[in-house]
């Protein structure tokens, strides 16, 4: 059924009414009792009126049902789009903007919106905007206690709420400082709004708002859709954070926060192929911390971890961003210094060793020096192959270790 169907019914009713009128007139035209004709016309008028009313009610109900059907379809499309985007959108800010765009698209009469994240200072920061001036809102911070949701729920934020008159609401509840900022920034463009909380891992993470230029623009059905949308947004953010965490753990060593062995090998293969193609050079260095097992046995593994982390921190500060540095396993580390000769790399490594000699670590009053052995292989001087480079550097590292083997002091 559609609008043409109801218009067709109306035309049929009108045509039928005309036929009945003509027929009634002909039937009773020879009778002097004209009141019979009047009575028939009256009955017909009542019947036609009832028919029009019934048809109008059916039409209204159908159109309302069709409107809900369209809203539901748009909601499903929006939620599916968010689900599909979780693994394809890398930056969190881009995900926030995408979620907000879908919310404005889905909610009836929504024309703009904002997504705010609660920071460590319990202040809400604008992280995504649709239809609003980003420059005006970029530096604006809103106290959680001044938000729609907090005030409407008396601090017990659980579900979405409607604000039928944003300006009137703000003037009634916000302090003068906040009102001045809003007024100066011309932020009273929204006349009505829906605000919904975003929870991640059971904690308030932020809020998502959709706004309209009209007062009283939203209805309770919109609140239901908004709450469904906010929950889906919560799920998307949670999954996105989990993916980020898994990606980080696959690329970085948990203890030292430097590259992991697997990720280093992926990057190194790329850089090696590039070096072959463009005739570039580099030095590969393998480091091994001396006497770490003795340190673990004597002072415990926690002290050994402190030495490992300190070594990684100092090394990270002494390499360029273009170089590579990773924990290769246990007490072994590996580095690649691009466009660095053997002599230049050896000088850099010796300076780092001197730094550790001059800066021992204090463990319960005991001074512990970080000592290490190392081996260097140069590309392309030593070899052009990845495995052979590592084997050469590893062999030279063990030669250095045997030459400088010392007891723990």
Coordinates of C-alpha atoms in Angstrom, one line a residue:
X1 CA 0.0 0.0 0.0
X2 CA 1.0 3.6 -0.6
X3 CA -0.4 7.1 -1.1
X4 CA -1.9 6.2 -4.5
X5 CA -3.9 3.4 -2.9
X6 CA -5.6 5.8 -0.5
X7 CA -6.3 8.4 -3.2
X8 CA -7.9 5.7 -5.3
X9 CA -10.2 4.7 -2.4
X10 CA -11.2 8.3 -2.0
X11 CA -12.1 8.7 -5.7
X12 CA -14.1 5.5 -5.6
X13 CA -16.1 6.7 -2.5
X14 CA -16.8 10.1 -4.2
X15 CA -17.9 8.3 -7.5
X16 CA -20.1 5.9 -5.5
X17 CA -21.7 8.8 -3.6
X18 CA -22.6 10.7 -6.9
X19 CA -24.1 7.5 -8.3
X20 CA -26.2 7.0 -5.2
X21 CA -27.4 10.6 -5.2
X22 CA -28.5 10.4 -8.8
X23 CA -30.2 7.1 -8.3
X24 CA -32.0 8.3 -5.3
X25 CA -33.2 11.4 -7.0
X26 CA -34.5 9.4 -10.0
X27 CA -36.2 6.9 -7.7
X28 CA -38.0 9.4 -5.6
X29 CA -38.6 12.2 -8.1
X30 CA -42.2 11.2 -8.8
X31 CA -43.2 11.2 -5.1
X32 CA -44.5 14.2 -3.5
X33 CA -42.9 13.2 -0.2
X34 CA -39.6 15.0 -0.8
X35 CA -38.6 14.3 2.7
X36 CA -37.7 10.8 1.6
X37 CA -35.1 12.3 -0.7
X38 CA -33.8 14.5 2.0
X39 CA -33.6 11.6 4.4
X40 CA -31.7 9.5 1.8
X41 CA -29.2 12.3 1.2
X42 CA -28.7 12.7 4.9
X43 CA -28.0 9.0 5.4
X44 CA -25.7 8.9 2.4
X45 CA -23.8 11.9 3.8
X46 CA -23.3 10.2 7.1
X47 CA -22.1 7.0 5.5
X48 CA -19.7 8.8 3.2
X49 CA -18.4 10.9 6.1
X50 CA -17.8 7.7 8.1
X51 CA -16.1 6.1 5.2
X52 CA -13.8 9.1 4.7
X53 CA -12.9 9.1 8.4
X54 CA -12.1 5.4 8.5
X55 CA -10.0 5.7 5.3
X56 CA -8.2 8.7 6.8
X57 CA -7.4 6.8 10.0
X58 CA -6.1 3.8 8.1
X59 CA -4.0 6.1 5.9
X60 CA -2.6 7.9 9.0
X61 CA -1.8 4.6 10.7
X62 CA -0.1 3.3 7.5
X63 CA 2.0 6.4 7.0
X64 CA 3.1 6.3 10.7
X65 CA 4.0 2.6 10.4
X66 CA 5.9 3.5 7.2
X67 CA 7.8 6.3 9.0
X68 CA 8.8 3.9 11.8
X69 CA 9.8 1.3 9.3
X70 CA 12.1 3.9 7.6
X71 CA 13.6 5.0 11.0
X72 CA 14.3 1.3 11.9
X73 CA 15.9 0.7 8.5
X74 CA 18.1 3.7 8.9
X75 CA 19.1 2.6 12.4
X76 CA 20.1 -0.9 11.2
X77 CA 22.1 0.6 8.3
X78 CA 23.8 3.0 10.7
X79 CA 24.7 0.3 13.2
X80 CA 25.9 -2.1 10.5
X81 CA 28.1 0.7 9.2
X82 CA 29.7 1.2 12.6
X83 CA 30.3 -2.5 13.0
X84 CA 32.0 -2.7 9.6
X85 CA 34.2 0.3 10.4
X86 CA 35.6 -0.9 13.7
X87 CA 38.4 -2.9 12.1
X88 CA 39.0 -0.6 9.2
X89 CA 39.3 2.8 11.0
X90 CA 42.6 3.1 12.7
X91 CA 42.5 6.5 14.5
X92 CA 40.1 6.8 17.4
X93 CA 39.2 10.4 16.5
X94 CA 38.1 9.2 13.1
X95 CA 35.9 6.5 14.6
X96 CA 34.3 9.1 16.9
X97 CA 33.5 11.3 13.9
X98 CA 32.0 8.4 12.0
X99 CA 29.8 7.3 14.9
X100 CA 28.5 10.9 15.3
X101 CA 27.8 11.3 11.6
X102 CA 25.7 8.1 11.7
X103 CA 23.8 9.3 14.8
X104 CA 22.9 12.6 13.1
X105 CA 21.9 10.7 10.0
X106 CA 19.7 8.2 11.9
X107 CA 17.9 10.4 14.4
X108 CA 14.8 12.1 13.0
X109 CA 15.2 15.9 12.8
X110 CA 18.8 15.8 14.0
X111 CA 20.8 18.4 12.2
X112 CA 24.1 18.6 14.1
X113 CA 25.8 16.8 17.0
X114 CA 28.8 16.4 19.2
X115 CA 30.7 13.6 20.9
X116 CA 32.5 14.3 24.2
X117 CA 35.0 12.3 26.1
X118 CA 35.5 12.4 29.9
X119 CA 39.2 13.2 30.7
X120 CA 41.1 12.4 33.8
X121 CA 40.1 15.8 35.3
X122 CA 36.4 14.9 35.1
X123 CA 36.0 17.4 32.3
X124 CA 34.2 16.7 29.0
X125 CA 36.2 17.5 25.9
X126 CA 34.7 17.7 22.4
X127 CA 36.3 15.0 20.2
X128 CA 33.9 15.0 17.2
X129 CA 31.5 17.6 15.8
X130 CA 29.0 17.5 12.9
X131 CA 27.4 20.7 11.7
X132 CA 29.1 22.8 14.3
X133 CA 32.2 25.1 14.2
X134 CA 35.1 23.1 15.5
X135 CA 37.2 26.2 16.2
X136 CA 34.6 27.5 18.7
X137 CA 34.5 24.2 20.5
X138 CA 38.1 23.0 20.3
X139 CA 39.2 24.7 23.6
X140 CA 35.9 24.5 25.4
X141 CA 35.8 22.2 28.4
X142 CA 32.6 21.3 30.1
X143 CA 32.4 20.1 33.7
X144 CA 30.6 16.8 34.0
X145 CA 28.4 18.4 36.7
X146 CA 27.2 21.0 34.1
X147 CA 26.2 18.5 31.4
X148 CA 22.6 17.8 30.4
X149 CA 22.8 14.2 31.6
X150 CA 24.3 14.9 35.0
X151 CA 21.7 17.7 35.8
X152 CA 18.7 15.8 34.5
X153 CA 19.6 12.6 36.3
X154 CA 20.8 14.3 39.5
X155 CA 24.2 12.8 39.0
X156 CA 22.9 9.3 38.4
X157 CA 23.7 9.0 34.7
X158 CA 22.1 5.9 33.2
X159 CA 20.1 6.7 30.1
X160 CA 19.5 9.3 27.4
X161 CA 17.4 12.4 27.9
X162 CA 15.7 15.1 25.9
X163 CA 16.3 18.8 26.3
X164 CA 13.4 20.7 24.6
X165 CA 14.9 24.1 25.1
X166 CA 18.7 24.1 25.3
X167 CA 19.2 27.8 25.9
X168 CA 16.5 28.0 28.6
X169 CA 18.0 24.9 30.3
X170 CA 21.6 26.3 30.2
X171 CA 20.6 29.6 31.6
X172 CA 18.8 27.9 34.4
X173 CA 21.6 25.6 35.5
X174 CA 25.0 26.8 34.3
X175 CA 27.2 29.2 36.3
X176 CA 28.1 32.7 34.9
X177 CA 31.5 31.7 33.7
X178 CA 30.2 28.8 31.6
X179 CA 27.4 31.0 30.2
X180 CA 29.9 33.7 29.2
X181 CA 32.0 31.2 27.3
X182 CA 28.9 29.8 25.5
X183 CA 27.6 33.3 24.7
X184 CA 30.9 34.6 23.5
X185 CA 31.4 31.5 21.3
X186 CA 27.9 31.8 19.9
X187 CA 27.3 28.2 21.0
X188 CA 23.5 28.6 21.5
X189 CA 22.8 27.5 18.0
X190 CA 21.0 24.3 19.1
X191 CA 17.5 24.8 20.3
X192 CA 16.7 21.2 21.4
X193 CA 18.9 18.1 21.9
X194 CA 19.1 14.5 22.9
X195 CA 22.1 13.4 25.0
X196 CA 23.1 9.8 25.7
X197 CA 25.8 8.4 27.9
X198 CA 28.6 6.2 26.4
X199 CA 29.8 3.5 28.9
X200 CA 33.0 1.5 28.3
X201 CA 33.8 -1.4 30.6
X202 CA 31.0 -0.3 33.0
X203 CA 32.4 3.3 33.4
X204 CA 31.2 6.5 32.0
X205 CA 33.4 7.2 28.9
X206 CA 31.7 10.1 27.3
X207 CA 28.5 11.4 25.8
X208 CA 27.0 11.6 22.4
X209 CA 24.5 14.5 21.5
X210 CA 22.3 15.2 18.6
X211 CA 20.8 18.7 18.2
X212 CA 18.1 20.5 16.2
X213 CA 17.6 24.1 15.2
X214 CA 14.0 23.8 16.3
X215 CA 12.5 23.7 19.8
X216 CA 10.8 20.5 20.9
X217 CA 12.1 18.7 17.9
X218 CA 12.5 15.2 19.4
X219 CA 10.1 12.6 20.8
X220 CA 10.5 9.6 23.1
X221 CA 10.9 7.2 20.1
X222 CA 14.1 9.1 19.2
X223 CA 15.4 8.6 22.8
X224 CA 15.0 4.8 22.4
X225 CA 16.9 4.9 19.1
X226 CA 19.6 7.1 20.6
X227 CA 20.1 4.7 23.5
X228 CA 20.5 1.8 21.1
X229 CA 22.9 3.8 19.1
X230 CA 24.9 4.8 22.2
X231 CA 25.2 1.2 23.3
X232 CA 26.5 0.2 19.8
X233 CA 28.9 3.1 20.0
X234 CA 30.1 1.8 23.4
X235 CA 30.7 -1.6 21.9
X236 CA 32.5 -0.2 18.9
X237 CA 34.9 1.9 21.1
X238 CA 35.5 -1.1 23.4
X239 CA 36.4 -3.4 20.5
X240 CA 38.5 -0.6 18.9
X241 CA 40.5 -0.2 22.1
X242 CA 41.0 -4.0 22.4
X243 CA 42.2 -4.1 18.8
X244 CA 44.6 -1.2 19.5
X245 CA 45.9 -3.1 22.6
X246 CA 46.4 -6.3 20.7
X247 CA 48.1 -4.5 17.9
X248 CA 50.4 -2.7 20.3
X249 CA 51.3 -6.0 22.1
X250 CA 52.1 -7.6 18.8
X251 CA 54.5 -4.8 17.8
X252 CA 56.1 -3.8 21.1
X253 CA 57.7 -5.6 24.0
X254 CA 55.6 -5.4 27.1
X255 CA 58.5 -4.9 29.6
X256 CA 60.6 -2.4 27.7
X257 CA 58.1 -0.8 25.2
X258 CA 60.5 -1.1 22.4
X259 CA 59.8 -3.1 19.2
X260 CA 59.2 -6.9 19.6
X261 CA 61.3 -9.4 17.8
X262 CA 58.5 -10.3 15.3
X263 CA 57.7 -6.8 14.4
X264 CA 61.4 -5.9 14.1
X265 CA 61.9 -8.7 11.6
X266 CA 58.9 -7.5 9.6
X267 CA 60.3 -3.9 9.4
X268 CA 63.9 -5.1 8.9
X269 CA 62.9 -7.1 5.8
X270 CA 61.2 -4.0 4.3
X271 CA 64.2 -1.8 5.0
X272 CA 66.6 -4.4 3.7
X273 CA 64.8 -4.6 0.4
X274 CA 64.8 -0.8 0.2
X275 CA 68.6 -0.7 0.9
X276 CA 69.2 -3.2 -1.9
X277 CA 67.1 -1.3 -4.3
X278 CA 68.6 2.1 -3.6
X279 CA 72.2 1.0 -2.7
X280 CA 71.9 2.2 0.9
X281 CA 74.1 1.0 3.8
X282 CA 73.5 0.3 7.5
X283 CA 75.0 -1.4 10.5
X284 CA 73.2 -4.1 12.4
X285 CA 74.1 -4.6 16.1
X286 CA 73.2 -7.4 18.5
X287 CA 73.5 -6.6 22.2
X288 CA 73.6 -9.1 25.1
X289 CA 73.6 -8.0 28.7
X290 CA 76.4 -9.6 30.7
X291 CA 75.8 -11.6 33.9
X292 CA 72.1 -11.1 33.8
X293 CA 71.5 -14.7 35.0
X294 CA 73.8 -14.1 38.0
X295 CA 71.9 -10.9 38.8
X296 CA 68.6 -12.7 38.7
X297 CA 69.9 -15.5 41.0
X298 CA 71.5 -13.0 43.4
X299 CA 69.0 -10.2 43.6
X300 CA 65.9 -11.7 42.0
X301 CA 64.2 -11.3 38.6
X302 CA 62.7 -7.9 39.5
X303 CA 66.2 -6.4 39.7
X304 CA 67.0 -8.1 36.4
X305 CA 63.9 -6.5 34.8
X306 CA 65.1 -3.1 36.1
X307 CA 68.4 -3.5 34.4
X308 CA 66.7 -4.6 31.1
X309 CA 64.3 -1.6 31.2
X310 CA 67.1 0.8 32.0
X311 CA 69.2 -0.5 29.1
X312 CA 66.2 -0.2 26.7
X313 CA 65.5 3.4 27.9
X314 CA 69.1 4.6 27.5
X315 CA 69.4 3.0 24.0
X316 CA 66.1 4.5 22.9
X317 CA 67.3 7.9 23.7
X318 CA 70.6 7.4 21.8
X319 CA 69.2 6.3 18.5
X320 CA 67.5 8.3 15.7
X321 CA 63.8 7.9 14.9
X322 CA 64.8 6.6 11.5
X323 CA 66.8 3.7 13.2
X324 CA 65.4 0.5 14.5
X325 CA 65.7 -0.9 18.0
X326 CA 64.1 -4.0 19.5
X327 CA 64.2 -6.6 22.3
X328 CA 65.2 -9.8 20.5
X329 CA 64.6 -12.1 23.4
X330 CA 65.5 -12.4 27.1
X331 CA 68.7 -10.3 27.6
X332 CA 69.3 -9.7 23.9
X333 CA 68.6 -6.6 21.9
X334 CA 69.1 -5.7 18.3
X335 CA 69.5 -2.4 16.5
X336 CA 69.9 -1.1 12.9
X337 CA 71.7 2.2 12.4
X338 CA 71.1 3.5 8.8
X339 CA 73.8 5.1 6.8
X340 CA 76.3 4.3 9.6
X341 CA 79.7 2.7 9.0
X342 CA 81.3 0.1 11.2
X343 CA 83.6 2.6 12.9
X344 CA 80.8 5.1 13.5
X345 CA 78.5 2.5 15.0
X346 CA 81.3 1.1 17.2
X347 CA 82.1 4.6 18.5
X348 CA 78.4 5.2 19.4
X349 CA 78.1 1.8 21.1
X350 CA 81.3 2.4 23.2
X351 CA 80.0 5.8 24.3
X352 CA 76.8 4.1 25.5
X353 CA 78.9 1.5 27.4
X354 CA 80.9 4.4 29.1
X355 CA 77.6 6.0 30.1
X356 CA 76.5 2.9 31.9
X357 CA 79.9 2.6 33.7
X358 CA 79.5 6.2 35.0
X359 CA 75.8 5.8 35.9
X360 CA 75.3 2.6 38.0
X361 CA 71.9 1.7 39.3
X362 CA 71.3 1.8 43.1
X363 CA 69.6 -1.4 44.4
X364 CA 69.2 -1.3 48.2
X365 CA 72.5 0.6 48.5
X366 CA 74.3 -1.7 46.1
X367 CA 75.6 -0.1 42.9
X368 CA 75.0 -2.3 39.9
X369 CA 76.6 -1.5 36.5
X370 CA 74.9 -2.4 33.3
X371 CA 77.4 -4.2 31.1
X372 CA 76.9 -5.6 27.7
X373 CA 78.6 -7.3 24.8
X374 CA 77.9 -6.5 21.2
X375 CA 78.6 -7.6 17.7
X376 CA 78.3 -5.5 14.5
X377 CA 77.6 -6.6 10.9
X378 CA 77.6 -4.1 8.0
X379 CA 75.4 -4.0 4.9
X380 CA 76.6 -4.4 2.2
X381 CA 80.2 -4.9 3.3
X382 CA 79.7 -8.2 5.1
X383 CA 76.8 -9.7 3.2
X384 CA 73.5 -8.8 1.4
X385 CA 71.3 -11.4 3.1
X386 CA 69.3 -10.9 6.3
X387 CA 70.0 -14.2 8.0
X388 CA 73.7 -14.0 7.3
X389 CA 73.9 -10.4 8.7
X390 CA 72.3 -11.6 11.9
X391 CA 74.6 -14.6 12.1
X392 CA 77.7 -12.5 11.6
X393 CA 76.6 -10.0 14.2
X394 CA 75.7 -12.7 16.7
X395 CA 79.0 -14.5 16.2
X396 CA 80.9 -11.2 16.8
X397 CA 78.8 -10.5 19.9
X398 CA 79.8 -13.9 21.4
X399 CA 83.5 -13.2 20.6
X400 CA 83.2 -9.9 22.5
X401 CA 81.4 -11.6 25.4
X402 CA 84.2 -14.2 25.8
X403 CA 86.9 -11.6 25.5
X404 CA 85.4 -9.4 28.2
X405 CA 83.8 -12.0 30.5
X406 CA 83.9 -10.7 34.1
X407 CA 82.5 -11.9 37.5
X408 CA 79.7 -9.9 39.0
X409 CA 81.1 -7.1 41.2

